Tab-separated table of C-alpha atoms in Angstrom:
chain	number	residue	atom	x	y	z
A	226	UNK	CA	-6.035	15.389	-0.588
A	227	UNK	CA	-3.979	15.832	2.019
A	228	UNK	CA	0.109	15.052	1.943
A	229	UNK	CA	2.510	13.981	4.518
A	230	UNK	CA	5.777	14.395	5.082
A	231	UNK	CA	8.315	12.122	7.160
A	232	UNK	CA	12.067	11.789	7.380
A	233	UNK	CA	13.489	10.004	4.946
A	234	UNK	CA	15.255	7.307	7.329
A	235	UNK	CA	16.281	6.731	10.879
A	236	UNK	CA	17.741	4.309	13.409
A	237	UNK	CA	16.472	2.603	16.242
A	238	UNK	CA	18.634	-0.179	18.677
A	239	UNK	CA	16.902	-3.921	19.179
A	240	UNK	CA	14.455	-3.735	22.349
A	241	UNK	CA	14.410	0.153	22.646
A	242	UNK	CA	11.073	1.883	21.021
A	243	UNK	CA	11.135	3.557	17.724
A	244	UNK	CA	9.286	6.761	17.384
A	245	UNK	CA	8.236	7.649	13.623
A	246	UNK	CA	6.967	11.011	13.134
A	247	UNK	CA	4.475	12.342	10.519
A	248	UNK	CA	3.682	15.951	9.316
A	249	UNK	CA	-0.245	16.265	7.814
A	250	UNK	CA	-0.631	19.976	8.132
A	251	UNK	CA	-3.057	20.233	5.502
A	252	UNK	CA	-5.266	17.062	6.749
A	253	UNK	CA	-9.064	17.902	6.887
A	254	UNK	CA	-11.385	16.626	9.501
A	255	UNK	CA	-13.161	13.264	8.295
A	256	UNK	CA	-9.799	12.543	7.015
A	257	UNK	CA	-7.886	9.030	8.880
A	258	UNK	CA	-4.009	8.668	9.792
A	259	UNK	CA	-2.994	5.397	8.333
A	260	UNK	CA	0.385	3.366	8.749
A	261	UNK	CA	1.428	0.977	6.464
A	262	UNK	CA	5.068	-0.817	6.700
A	263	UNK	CA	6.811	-2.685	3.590
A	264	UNK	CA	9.430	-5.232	4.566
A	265	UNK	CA	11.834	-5.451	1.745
A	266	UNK	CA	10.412	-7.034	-2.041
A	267	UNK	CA	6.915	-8.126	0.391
A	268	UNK	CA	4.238	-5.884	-0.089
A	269	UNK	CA	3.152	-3.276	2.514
A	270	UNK	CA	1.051	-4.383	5.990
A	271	UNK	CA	-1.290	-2.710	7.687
A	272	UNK	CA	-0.536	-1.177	11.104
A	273	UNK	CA	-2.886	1.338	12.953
A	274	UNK	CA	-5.233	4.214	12.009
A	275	UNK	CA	-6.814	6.514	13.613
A	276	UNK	CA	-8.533	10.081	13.203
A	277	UNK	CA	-8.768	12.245	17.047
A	278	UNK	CA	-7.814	9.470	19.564
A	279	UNK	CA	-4.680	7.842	20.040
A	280	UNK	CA	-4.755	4.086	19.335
A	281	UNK	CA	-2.900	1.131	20.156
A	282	UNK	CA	-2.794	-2.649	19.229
A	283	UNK	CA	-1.010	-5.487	19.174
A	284	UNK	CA	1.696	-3.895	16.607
A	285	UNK	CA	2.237	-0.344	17.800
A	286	UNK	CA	0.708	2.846	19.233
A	287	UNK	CA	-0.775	5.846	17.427
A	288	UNK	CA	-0.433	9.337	18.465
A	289	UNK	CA	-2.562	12.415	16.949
A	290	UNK	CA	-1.631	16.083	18.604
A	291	UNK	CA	-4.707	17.258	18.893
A	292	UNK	CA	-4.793	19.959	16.087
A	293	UNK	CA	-4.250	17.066	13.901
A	294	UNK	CA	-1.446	18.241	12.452
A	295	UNK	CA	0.707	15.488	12.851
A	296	UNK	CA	1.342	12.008	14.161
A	297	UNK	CA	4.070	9.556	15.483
A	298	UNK	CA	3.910	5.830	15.387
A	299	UNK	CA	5.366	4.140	18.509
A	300	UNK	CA	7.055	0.906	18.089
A	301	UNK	CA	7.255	0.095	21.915
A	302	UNK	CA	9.793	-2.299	21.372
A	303	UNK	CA	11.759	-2.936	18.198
A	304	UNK	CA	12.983	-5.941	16.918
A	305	UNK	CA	15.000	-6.857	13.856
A	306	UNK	CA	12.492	-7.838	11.817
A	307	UNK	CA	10.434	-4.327	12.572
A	308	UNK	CA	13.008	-2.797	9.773
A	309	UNK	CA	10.860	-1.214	7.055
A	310	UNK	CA	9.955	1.254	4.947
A	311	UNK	CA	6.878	3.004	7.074
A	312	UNK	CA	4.507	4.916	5.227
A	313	UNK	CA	2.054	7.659	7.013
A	314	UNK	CA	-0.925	8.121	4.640
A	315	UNK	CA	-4.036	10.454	4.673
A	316	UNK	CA	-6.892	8.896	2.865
A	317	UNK	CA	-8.264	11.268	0.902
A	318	UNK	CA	-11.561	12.484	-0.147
A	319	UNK	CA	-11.858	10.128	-3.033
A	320	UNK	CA	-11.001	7.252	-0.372
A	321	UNK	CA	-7.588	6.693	-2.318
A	322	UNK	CA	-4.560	5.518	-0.542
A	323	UNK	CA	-2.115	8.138	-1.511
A	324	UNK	CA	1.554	7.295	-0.847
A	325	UNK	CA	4.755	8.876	-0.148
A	326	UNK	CA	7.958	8.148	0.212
A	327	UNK	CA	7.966	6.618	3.718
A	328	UNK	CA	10.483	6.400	6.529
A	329	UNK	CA	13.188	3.419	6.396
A	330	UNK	CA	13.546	2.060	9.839
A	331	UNK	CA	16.467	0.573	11.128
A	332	UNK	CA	16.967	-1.250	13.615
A	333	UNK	CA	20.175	-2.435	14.882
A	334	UNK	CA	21.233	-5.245	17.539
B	197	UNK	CA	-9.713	-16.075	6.333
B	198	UNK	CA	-9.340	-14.856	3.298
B	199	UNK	CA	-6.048	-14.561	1.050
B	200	UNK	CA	-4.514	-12.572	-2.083
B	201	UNK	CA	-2.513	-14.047	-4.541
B	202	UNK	CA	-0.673	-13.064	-7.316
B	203	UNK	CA	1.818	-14.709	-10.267
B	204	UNK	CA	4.105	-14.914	-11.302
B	205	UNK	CA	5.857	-13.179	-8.696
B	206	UNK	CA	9.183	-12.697	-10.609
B	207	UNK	CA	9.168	-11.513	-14.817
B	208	UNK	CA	11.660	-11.274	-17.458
B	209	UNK	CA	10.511	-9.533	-20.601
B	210	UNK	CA	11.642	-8.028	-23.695
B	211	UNK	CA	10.607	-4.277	-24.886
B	212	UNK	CA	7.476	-4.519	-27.034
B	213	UNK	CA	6.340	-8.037	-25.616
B	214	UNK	CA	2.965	-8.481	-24.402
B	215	UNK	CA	1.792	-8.558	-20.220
B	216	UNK	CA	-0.386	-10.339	-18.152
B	217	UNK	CA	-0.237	-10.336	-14.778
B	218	UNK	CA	-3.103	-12.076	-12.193
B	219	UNK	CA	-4.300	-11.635	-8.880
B	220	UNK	CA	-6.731	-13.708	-7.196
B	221	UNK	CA	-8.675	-13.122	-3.854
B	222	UNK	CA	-9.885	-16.019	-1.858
B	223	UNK	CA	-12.365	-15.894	1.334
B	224	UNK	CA	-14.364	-12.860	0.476
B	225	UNK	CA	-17.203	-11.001	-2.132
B	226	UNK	CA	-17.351	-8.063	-3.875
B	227	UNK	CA	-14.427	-7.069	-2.996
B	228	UNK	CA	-12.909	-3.256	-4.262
B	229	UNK	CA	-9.430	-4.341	-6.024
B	230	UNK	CA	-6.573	-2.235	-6.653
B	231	UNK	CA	-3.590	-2.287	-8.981
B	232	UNK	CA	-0.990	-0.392	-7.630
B	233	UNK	CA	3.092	-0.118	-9.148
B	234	UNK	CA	6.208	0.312	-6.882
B	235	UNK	CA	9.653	2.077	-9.296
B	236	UNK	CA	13.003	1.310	-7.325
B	237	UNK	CA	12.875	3.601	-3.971
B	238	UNK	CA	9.487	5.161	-4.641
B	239	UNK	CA	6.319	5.126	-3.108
B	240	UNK	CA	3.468	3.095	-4.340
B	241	UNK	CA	1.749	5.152	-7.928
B	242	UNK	CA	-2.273	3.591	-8.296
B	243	UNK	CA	-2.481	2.301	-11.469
B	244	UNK	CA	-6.163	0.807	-11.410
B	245	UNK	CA	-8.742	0.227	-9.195
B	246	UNK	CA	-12.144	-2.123	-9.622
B	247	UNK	CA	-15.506	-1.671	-7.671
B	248	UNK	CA	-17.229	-4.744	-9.077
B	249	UNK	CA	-17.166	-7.082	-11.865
B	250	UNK	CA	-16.110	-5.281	-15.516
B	251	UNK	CA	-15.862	-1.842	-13.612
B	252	UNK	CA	-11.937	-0.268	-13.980
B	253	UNK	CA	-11.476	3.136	-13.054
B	254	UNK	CA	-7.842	4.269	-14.069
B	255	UNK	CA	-5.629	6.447	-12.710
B	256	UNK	CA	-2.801	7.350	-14.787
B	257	UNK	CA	-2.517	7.126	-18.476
B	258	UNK	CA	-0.116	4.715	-19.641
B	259	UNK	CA	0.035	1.591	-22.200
B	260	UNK	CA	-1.231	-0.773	-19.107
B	261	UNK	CA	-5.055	-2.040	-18.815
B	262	UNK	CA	-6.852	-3.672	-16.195
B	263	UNK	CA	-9.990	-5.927	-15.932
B	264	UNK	CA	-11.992	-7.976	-13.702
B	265	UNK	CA	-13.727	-10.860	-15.490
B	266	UNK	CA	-15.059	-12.280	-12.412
B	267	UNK	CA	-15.435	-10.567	-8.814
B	268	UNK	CA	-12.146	-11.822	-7.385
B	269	UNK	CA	-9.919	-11.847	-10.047
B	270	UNK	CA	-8.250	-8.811	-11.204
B	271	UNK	CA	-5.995	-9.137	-14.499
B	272	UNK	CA	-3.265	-6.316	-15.663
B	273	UNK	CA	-2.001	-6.715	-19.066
B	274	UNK	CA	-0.331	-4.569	-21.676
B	275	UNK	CA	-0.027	-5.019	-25.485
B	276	UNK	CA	3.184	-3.847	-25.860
B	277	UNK	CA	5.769	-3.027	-22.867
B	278	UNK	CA	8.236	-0.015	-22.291
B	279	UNK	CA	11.255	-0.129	-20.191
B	280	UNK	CA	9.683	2.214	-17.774
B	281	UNK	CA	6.855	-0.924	-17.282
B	282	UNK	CA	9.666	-2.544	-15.227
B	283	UNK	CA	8.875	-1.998	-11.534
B	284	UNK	CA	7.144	-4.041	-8.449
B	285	UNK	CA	3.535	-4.742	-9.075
B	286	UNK	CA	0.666	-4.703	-6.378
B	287	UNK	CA	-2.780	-6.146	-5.952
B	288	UNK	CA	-4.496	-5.348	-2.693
B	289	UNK	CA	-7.962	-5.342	-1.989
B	290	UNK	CA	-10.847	-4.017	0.697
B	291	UNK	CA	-13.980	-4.814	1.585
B	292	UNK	CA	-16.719	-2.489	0.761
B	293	UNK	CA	-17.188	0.932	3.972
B	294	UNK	CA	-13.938	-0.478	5.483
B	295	UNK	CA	-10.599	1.508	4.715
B	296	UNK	CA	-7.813	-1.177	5.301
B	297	UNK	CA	-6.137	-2.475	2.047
B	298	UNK	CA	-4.516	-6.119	2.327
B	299	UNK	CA	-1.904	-6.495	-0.090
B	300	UNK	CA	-0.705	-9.447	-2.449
B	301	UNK	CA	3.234	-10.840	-2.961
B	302	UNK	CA	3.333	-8.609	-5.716
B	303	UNK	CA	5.032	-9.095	-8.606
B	304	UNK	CA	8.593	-7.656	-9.937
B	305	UNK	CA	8.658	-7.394	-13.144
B	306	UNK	CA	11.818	-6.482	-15.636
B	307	UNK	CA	11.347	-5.348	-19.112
B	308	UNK	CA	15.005	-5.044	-21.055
């Protein structure tokens, strides 16, 4: 299964857009990007996935580099309550959720 | 819609004193359920996860055990609990050929 790296925690001022990068240098072809956030003692929330294509929604904005080897997640806009843990996951071949460490976001007025 | 519970969502127990902790899911079937636990500033570890009714496929050894009596109830328990039990407990669940995993309150839990 494939494993992701991201920085351990970064900053972001209210209204600008945060930009969360991902490392999956390993990731295999049928395998998805997925974001997941955790708001402090609330249990994580789904963002975006994707596997070739960027993606947006209502939330935020996926991008894949085209080899695949990594990703960013674009908050366009950040507010306050946007600060989180964010998690970039590879599901694996088993279809298991496999979790790291995450990013802490920041955001600051 | 459909919603996850789980309770209690905050635990106090000794070393060596029995667990049970439940999570419920409302609005859907068959549902795959997951048990998943959270230490202090780590990432989420799988515990347990549940495919149907009585089926519990477990992914790290440890003195927990899981069950699912009926097909949207999903029960962790433990006979007798360590200090290293003590942690943030998480219930999420999926339907069936989708990937997305909606996640419960969870449920913090201190053993001392």
């Amino acid at each position: 299964d494939a494993k992701t790296t991201q920085p351990t925690s970064m900053d972001c001022a209210e209204g600008r857009a945060a930009n969360l990068p991902c490392n999956h240098s390993t990731i295999s072809g049928n395998e998805y990007v997925y974001w997941y956030r955790q708001i402090h003692s609330q249990g994580p929330q789904y963002i975006i996935h994707g596997l070739k294509n960027n993606e947006t929604n209502e939330m935020a904005s996926l991008i894949i580099t085209e080899d695949r080897k990594s990703s960013t997640l674009i908050l366009p806009h950040a507010t306050l309550r946007d600060t989180a843990v964010y998690y970039c996951i590879v599901l694996g071949n088993n279809r298991k959720l496999i979790w790291g460490l995450g990013t802490s976001l920041a955001v600051n007025p | 819609s459909q919603t996850i519970h789980q309770w209690p969502a905050t635990l106090v127990q000794p070393v060596g004193s029995p667990l049970s902790l439940e999570c419920t899911v409302e609005g859907t079937s068959n549902p795959n359920l997951y048990w998943y636990r959270q230490a202090a500033g780590r990432g989420l570890q799988l515990l347990f996860y549940s495919v149907g009714i009585g089926q519990i496929s477990s992914e790290v050894p440890q003195n927990l055990s899981a069950s699912r009596p009926q097909d949207r109830q999903f029960i962790l328990s433990s006979k007798k609990l360590l200090l290293s039990d003590s942690g943030f407990y998480l219930c999420a669940w999926k339907r069936t050929g989708v990937n997305e995993q909606f996640f419960g309150p969870g449920t913090r839990l201190t053993v001392l």
